[in-house]
Coordinates of C-alpha atoms in Angstrom, one line a residue:
Chain W
X1 CA -12.7 -18.9 -9.3
X2 CA -10.4 -16.6 -11.3
X3 CA -6.8 -17.1 -10.5
X4 CA -4.4 -13.9 -10.8
X5 CA -0.8 -13.2 -10.0
X6 CA -0.6 -11.5 -6.6
X7 CA 2.8 -9.8 -5.6
X8 CA 3.3 -8.8 -1.9
X9 CA 6.1 -6.2 -1.8
X10 CA 7.4 -6.1 1.7
X11 CA 9.8 -3.3 2.2
X12 CA 9.7 -2.9 5.9
X13 CA 11.3 -4.0 8.8
X14 CA 9.5 -6.2 11.4
X15 CA 8.8 -5.0 15.2
X16 CA 8.9 -1.5 14.7
X17 CA 5.6 -1.2 12.9
X18 CA 2.8 -3.7 12.3
X19 CA 3.0 -3.7 8.3
X20 CA 5.1 -6.9 8.1
X21 CA 2.8 -8.8 10.4
X22 CA -0.3 -7.8 8.7
X23 CA 0.9 -8.2 5.3
X24 CA 1.6 -11.7 6.1
X25 CA -1.9 -12.3 7.1
X26 CA -3.2 -11.0 3.5
X27 CA -0.7 -13.4 1.9
X28 CA -2.0 -16.3 3.8
X29 CA -5.6 -15.3 2.9
X30 CA -4.7 -14.8 -0.8
X31 CA -3.1 -18.3 -1.1
X32 CA -6.2 -19.6 0.8
X33 CA -8.2 -18.1 -2.3
X34 CA -5.6 -20.3 -4.4
X35 CA -4.3 -17.2 -6.4
X36 CA -0.7 -17.5 -7.7
X37 CA 1.1 -15.5 -4.9
X38 CA 4.6 -14.2 -4.5
X39 CA 6.3 -12.2 -1.9
X40 CA 9.3 -9.8 -2.8
X41 CA 11.4 -8.8 -0.1
X42 CA 13.1 -5.2 -0.8
X43 CA 14.9 -2.7 1.5
X44 CA 14.1 -3.1 5.0
X45 CA 11.8 -5.7 4.1
X46 CA 14.6 -8.5 4.1
X47 CA 15.0 -8.1 7.8
X48 CA 11.8 -9.8 8.3
X49 CA 13.4 -12.9 7.0
X50 CA 16.7 -12.6 9.4
X51 CA 17.1 -15.6 11.6
X52 CA 17.2 -16.2 15.2
X53 CA 14.4 -13.4 16.2
X54 CA 14.0 -13.5 20.1
X55 CA 10.9 -11.4 20.8
X56 CA 10.3 -12.7 24.3
X57 CA 11.3 -9.2 26.0
X58 CA 9.4 -7.0 23.5
X59 CA 6.5 -9.0 24.1
X60 CA 5.3 -9.6 20.4
X61 CA 4.9 -12.8 18.4
X62 CA 8.0 -13.8 16.5
X63 CA 7.9 -14.1 12.8
X64 CA 9.9 -16.9 12.2
X65 CA 7.4 -19.8 13.1
X66 CA 4.7 -17.9 10.7
X67 CA 7.2 -18.5 7.9
X68 CA 6.6 -22.2 8.1
X69 CA 3.0 -21.8 7.5
X70 CA 3.7 -20.1 3.9
X71 CA 4.8 -23.9 2.9
X72 CA 1.7 -25.3 4.0
X73 CA -0.3 -22.9 1.9
X74 CA 2.2 -23.6 -1.2
X75 CA 3.7 -19.9 -1.1
X76 CA 7.3 -20.9 -2.3
X77 CA 8.0 -17.8 -4.6
X78 CA 10.0 -15.7 -2.3
X79 CA 12.1 -13.3 -3.9
X80 CA 14.7 -11.2 -2.1
X81 CA 16.7 -8.3 -3.6
X82 CA 20.6 -8.8 -3.6
X83 CA 21.4 -5.1 -3.3
X84 CA 19.3 -4.9 -0.2
X85 CA 20.9 -7.9 1.5
X86 CA 24.2 -6.6 0.7
X87 CA 23.7 -3.0 1.9
X88 CA 22.5 -4.5 5.3
X89 CA 25.3 -7.0 5.7
X90 CA 23.5 -10.1 5.0
X91 CA 23.7 -13.1 2.8
X92 CA 21.0 -15.9 2.2
X93 CA 22.6 -17.6 5.0
X94 CA 21.5 -15.2 7.3
X95 CA 17.8 -15.8 6.6
X96 CA 15.3 -18.2 8.4
X97 CA 13.7 -19.6 5.2
X98 CA 15.1 -20.6 1.6
X99 CA 14.5 -18.0 -0.8
X100 CA 15.4 -16.9 -4.5
X101 CA 18.0 -14.1 -4.5
X102 CA 17.5 -12.1 -7.5
X103 CA 18.8 -8.4 -8.7
X104 CA 16.5 -5.6 -7.9
X105 CA 16.1 -5.3 -11.8
X106 CA 14.9 -9.0 -12.0
X107 CA 12.4 -8.3 -9.3
X108 CA 11.3 -5.4 -11.2
X109 CA 10.6 -7.7 -14.0
X110 CA 8.7 -10.1 -12.0
X111 CA 6.7 -7.0 -10.7
X112 CA 6.0 -6.2 -14.4
X113 CA 4.2 -9.7 -14.8
X114 CA 1.8 -9.4 -12.1
X115 CA -2.0 -8.5 -12.2
X116 CA -2.0 -7.3 -8.6
X117 CA 0.8 -5.6 -6.6
X118 CA 0.2 -5.0 -3.1
X119 CA 2.9 -2.9 -0.9
X120 CA 3.0 -3.1 2.6
Chain V
X1 CA 4.2 -0.3 -14.6
X2 CA 3.2 3.1 -12.8
X3 CA 5.3 3.8 -9.7
X4 CA 3.6 5.8 -7.0
X5 CA 5.9 7.8 -4.7
X6 CA 4.6 9.8 -1.7
X7 CA 7.7 10.0 0.2
X8 CA 10.2 13.0 0.4
X9 CA 13.3 11.6 -1.4
X10 CA 15.2 13.5 1.4
X11 CA 13.6 11.4 4.3
X12 CA 13.3 7.8 2.6
X13 CA 14.8 5.8 -0.1
X14 CA 11.6 5.4 -2.3
X15 CA 12.6 7.3 -5.4
X16 CA 15.7 5.2 -5.4
X17 CA 14.2 2.3 -4.6
X18 CA 12.0 2.7 -7.7
X19 CA 14.4 4.0 -9.8
X20 CA 16.6 0.9 -9.0
X21 CA 13.9 -1.5 -9.3
X22 CA 11.6 -0.9 -12.4
X23 CA 10.7 1.0 -15.8
X24 CA 7.7 3.1 -17.0
X25 CA 5.9 5.8 -15.1
X26 CA 6.7 7.7 -11.8
X27 CA 4.0 9.8 -10.3
X28 CA 4.8 11.9 -7.2
X29 CA 2.1 12.6 -4.8
X30 CA 2.2 14.0 -1.2
X31 CA 5.5 14.5 0.1
X32 CA 6.9 12.7 -2.9
X33 CA 6.5 16.0 -4.8
X34 CA 9.5 17.3 -3.1
X35 CA 11.7 15.3 -5.7
X36 CA 10.6 17.6 -8.5
X37 CA 11.9 21.1 -6.8
X38 CA 14.3 22.7 -8.9
X39 CA 18.1 22.9 -7.4
X40 CA 17.3 19.9 -5.0
X41 CA 19.6 16.9 -5.0
X42 CA 16.9 14.7 -6.3
X43 CA 16.9 16.9 -9.5
X44 CA 20.0 15.3 -11.1
X45 CA 18.4 11.7 -10.2
X46 CA 15.5 12.3 -12.0
X47 CA 17.2 13.9 -14.9
X48 CA 19.6 11.1 -15.2
X49 CA 16.5 8.4 -15.2
X50 CA 14.2 10.6 -17.9
X51 CA 15.2 7.9 -20.6
X52 CA 13.9 5.3 -18.8
X53 CA 10.9 6.7 -17.0
X54 CA 8.2 9.3 -17.7
X55 CA 7.7 11.6 -14.5
X56 CA 4.4 13.0 -13.4
X57 CA 3.4 14.8 -10.3
X58 CA 0.0 15.8 -8.6
X59 CA -0.5 19.5 -8.9
X60 CA -2.7 19.6 -5.7
X61 CA 0.2 18.6 -3.7
X62 CA 2.8 20.7 -5.5
X63 CA 0.5 23.9 -5.1
X64 CA 0.0 22.8 -1.2
X65 CA 3.7 22.7 -0.6
X66 CA 4.6 26.2 -2.0
X67 CA 6.3 24.5 -5.0
X68 CA 4.6 25.6 -8.1
X69 CA 7.3 28.0 -8.9
X70 CA 9.9 25.3 -8.6
X71 CA 8.8 22.4 -11.1
X72 CA 11.6 21.4 -12.7
X73 CA 11.8 20.5 -16.4
X74 CA 10.2 17.3 -17.9
X75 CA 7.5 16.8 -15.2
X76 CA 4.1 16.4 -16.5
X77 CA 1.7 18.1 -13.7
X78 CA -1.6 16.1 -13.3
X79 CA -4.6 16.7 -11.3
X80 CA -6.5 13.8 -9.3
X81 CA -8.4 12.9 -12.5
X82 CA -4.8 12.7 -14.5
X83 CA -3.8 10.4 -11.6
X84 CA -6.8 8.1 -12.5
X85 CA -5.9 8.2 -16.2
X86 CA -2.2 7.1 -15.5
X87 CA -3.4 3.9 -13.2
X88 CA -5.7 3.1 -16.1
X89 CA -2.9 3.5 -18.6
X90 CA -0.6 1.3 -16.9
X91 CA -1.1 -2.5 -16.3
X92 CA -0.1 -2.4 -13.0
X93 CA 1.1 0.0 -10.2
X94 CA 3.2 -0.1 -7.2
X95 CA 2.8 2.2 -4.4
X96 CA 6.4 2.5 -2.8
X97 CA 5.3 3.3 0.9
Chain K
X1 CA -12.9 -0.1 -15.7
X2 CA -13.3 -1.3 -12.2
X3 CA -10.8 0.2 -9.5
X4 CA -10.3 -1.0 -5.9
X5 CA -8.7 1.3 -3.3
X6 CA -6.8 -0.1 -0.1
X7 CA -6.0 2.3 2.7
X8 CA -3.6 1.6 5.2
X9 CA -3.4 4.7 7.4
X10 CA -5.9 6.3 9.8
X11 CA -7.3 10.0 9.3
X12 CA -5.5 13.3 10.0
X13 CA -1.9 11.9 11.0
X14 CA -1.1 11.2 7.4
X15 CA -2.4 12.3 4.2
X16 CA -3.3 8.8 2.6
X17 CA -7.0 8.9 3.6
X18 CA -7.0 12.4 2.0
X19 CA -5.7 11.4 -1.3
X20 CA -7.4 8.2 -1.6
X21 CA -10.8 10.3 -1.1
X22 CA -9.8 12.7 -3.8
X23 CA -8.5 9.7 -5.9
X24 CA -12.0 7.8 -5.4
X25 CA -14.0 10.9 -6.3
X26 CA -12.0 11.4 -9.5
X27 CA -12.4 7.7 -10.3
X28 CA -16.2 8.2 -10.3
X29 CA -15.9 11.5 -12.3
X30 CA -14.1 9.7 -14.7
X31 CA -17.1 7.3 -15.4
X32 CA -15.1 4.4 -13.7
X33 CA -16.6 1.9 -11.2
X34 CA -15.2 1.0 -7.5
X35 CA -15.4 -2.2 -7.0
X36 CA -14.5 -1.8 -3.2
X37 CA -12.4 0.6 -0.6
X38 CA -10.8 -1.7 1.8
X39 CA -9.5 -0.2 5.2
X40 CA -6.7 -2.0 6.6
X41 CA -3.8 -1.6 9.1
X42 CA -4.6 2.0 11.1
X43 CA -6.6 2.6 7.9
X44 CA -9.7 1.2 10.1
X45 CA -9.7 4.3 12.2
X46 CA -11.4 6.1 9.2
X47 CA -14.2 4.2 10.1
X48 CA -15.3 5.4 13.5
X49 CA -18.3 7.6 13.7
X50 CA -16.9 9.4 17.0
X51 CA -14.6 11.5 15.4
X52 CA -15.0 15.4 16.1
X53 CA -12.7 17.4 14.1
X54 CA -12.8 21.4 14.6
X55 CA -15.4 22.9 12.7
X56 CA -12.8 24.6 10.3
X57 CA -11.3 21.5 9.4
X58 CA -12.7 18.6 7.0
X59 CA -14.3 15.8 8.7
X60 CA -12.8 12.7 7.0
X61 CA -15.0 10.1 8.3
X62 CA -18.1 11.8 7.4
X63 CA -16.7 12.6 4.0
X64 CA -16.2 8.8 3.5
X65 CA -19.8 8.0 4.8
X66 CA -21.5 10.5 2.5
X67 CA -19.6 9.3 -0.5
X68 CA -20.5 5.7 0.3
X69 CA -24.1 6.4 0.7
X70 CA -24.1 8.9 -2.2
X71 CA -22.3 6.6 -4.7
X72 CA -23.4 3.1 -3.2
X73 CA -19.7 2.7 -2.5
X74 CA -18.8 -0.8 -0.7
X75 CA -16.5 0.1 2.0
X76 CA -14.9 -2.7 4.1
X77 CA -13.1 -2.4 7.2
X78 CA -10.8 -5.5 7.7
X79 CA -12.1 -7.3 11.0
X80 CA -8.9 -8.4 12.5
X81 CA -7.3 -5.0 12.0
X82 CA -10.6 -3.4 13.6
X83 CA -10.7 -5.8 16.6
X84 CA -7.1 -4.8 17.5
X85 CA -8.0 -1.2 17.1
X86 CA -11.4 -1.1 18.6
X87 CA -13.6 -0.3 15.9
X88 CA -16.9 -2.1 16.6
X89 CA -20.3 -2.8 15.0
X90 CA -23.4 -4.5 16.4
X91 CA -22.1 -8.1 15.4
X92 CA -18.7 -7.6 16.8
X93 CA -20.1 -5.8 20.1
X94 CA -22.3 -9.0 20.7
X95 CA -19.4 -11.5 19.9
X96 CA -17.0 -9.8 21.7
X97 CA -18.8 -8.8 24.8
X98 CA -18.3 -4.9 24.2
X99 CA -20.6 -2.2 25.5
X100 CA -20.8 -0.1 22.7
X101 CA -20.6 0.3 18.7
X102 CA -18.7 3.3 16.8
X103 CA -18.8 2.2 13.3
X104 CA -19.7 5.0 11.1
X105 CA -22.8 4.6 8.4
X106 CA -21.8 3.3 5.1
X107 CA -18.9 1.1 6.3
X108 CA -19.2 -2.7 6.9
X109 CA -16.9 -5.0 8.8
X110 CA -15.6 -8.0 7.0
X111 CA -12.6 -10.2 6.4
X112 CA -9.5 -9.9 4.6
X113 CA -11.0 -12.2 1.7
X114 CA -12.9 -9.2 0.7
X115 CA -9.4 -7.4 -0.1
X116 CA -8.2 -10.6 -1.9
X117 CA -11.6 -10.6 -3.9
X118 CA -11.4 -7.1 -4.7
X119 CA -7.7 -7.9 -6.2
X120 CA -9.3 -10.5 -8.2
X121 CA -12.5 -8.6 -9.4
X122 CA -10.9 -5.1 -10.2
X123 CA -8.9 -4.0 -13.2
X124 CA -6.9 -1.8 -11.0
X125 CA -6.2 -1.7 -7.3
X126 CA -4.5 1.3 -5.7
X127 CA -2.8 1.4 -2.3
X128 CA -2.8 4.3 -0.2
X129 CA -0.6 4.5 2.9
X130 CA 2.6 5.6 4.7

């Protein structure tokens, strides 16, 4: 099968809308199709990665457990915008999984290298 | 890369996000076209970025919103066919939803 | 050139489906090919044949159905998103013990793999959403 560079651009916070969750479902399918998958977290998308989600009282599945599945599918290229973290008072230590923190400009360069950009 | 922006710059930060992240072309569609109205606060941002980006806007959305007499300089107005041509011209595109 | 289109919002609330429709028609008018239109998130609501807009309004669902049959477009509705939102074809009705179907003509329900395949096969993919 042809392998293409797929980047998922996640810019929305979790729980308020379903985009983040359904984006993750596509990521896992793309990985199952053995594509070269990466995820960029920009703007409110960085909130998806915040540690310590306690979702019991809103009755919605938490993200944190699902991030583990990314490693099982060899999705390890996770880029987070430094500016988006800083604006929101976060650092890489606040995140549930290890990521590569890059400037927005560097994430832009990664985007330019892709074959397919899917934004949710 | 072609950046497609369908959000008003007065509602959401899609334009700022695109300006800070990439280069290439920016196409305004839907509520995104409010950015190109003369005299708005977004006008200065677009002017400042005109060296780095080419700016386009979808004519149908400009007309629908009563902005045809307010289009700032340096914006190429395109129809849906022009939208298709832009997507074909740039290797990739990103919709800043 | 081969295009693919992803629609993430339902009809009427957002302009996304309208813009995608005008874009799809322009792609074909330019002599390009549309490999697939994929409906995801609330975009699956574009596929219910039970829509009844006022007579003086556009019928977004019918418009897609007609474009699909006229131009042999492959229009795919994501099964997981459709199940969540109650978009049902014969197969889904039987599988999930439902008492009705509502999938409009020209659409088919299938998996997210069809979206990934569209990304692989098409030269360009454009996302319409909110």
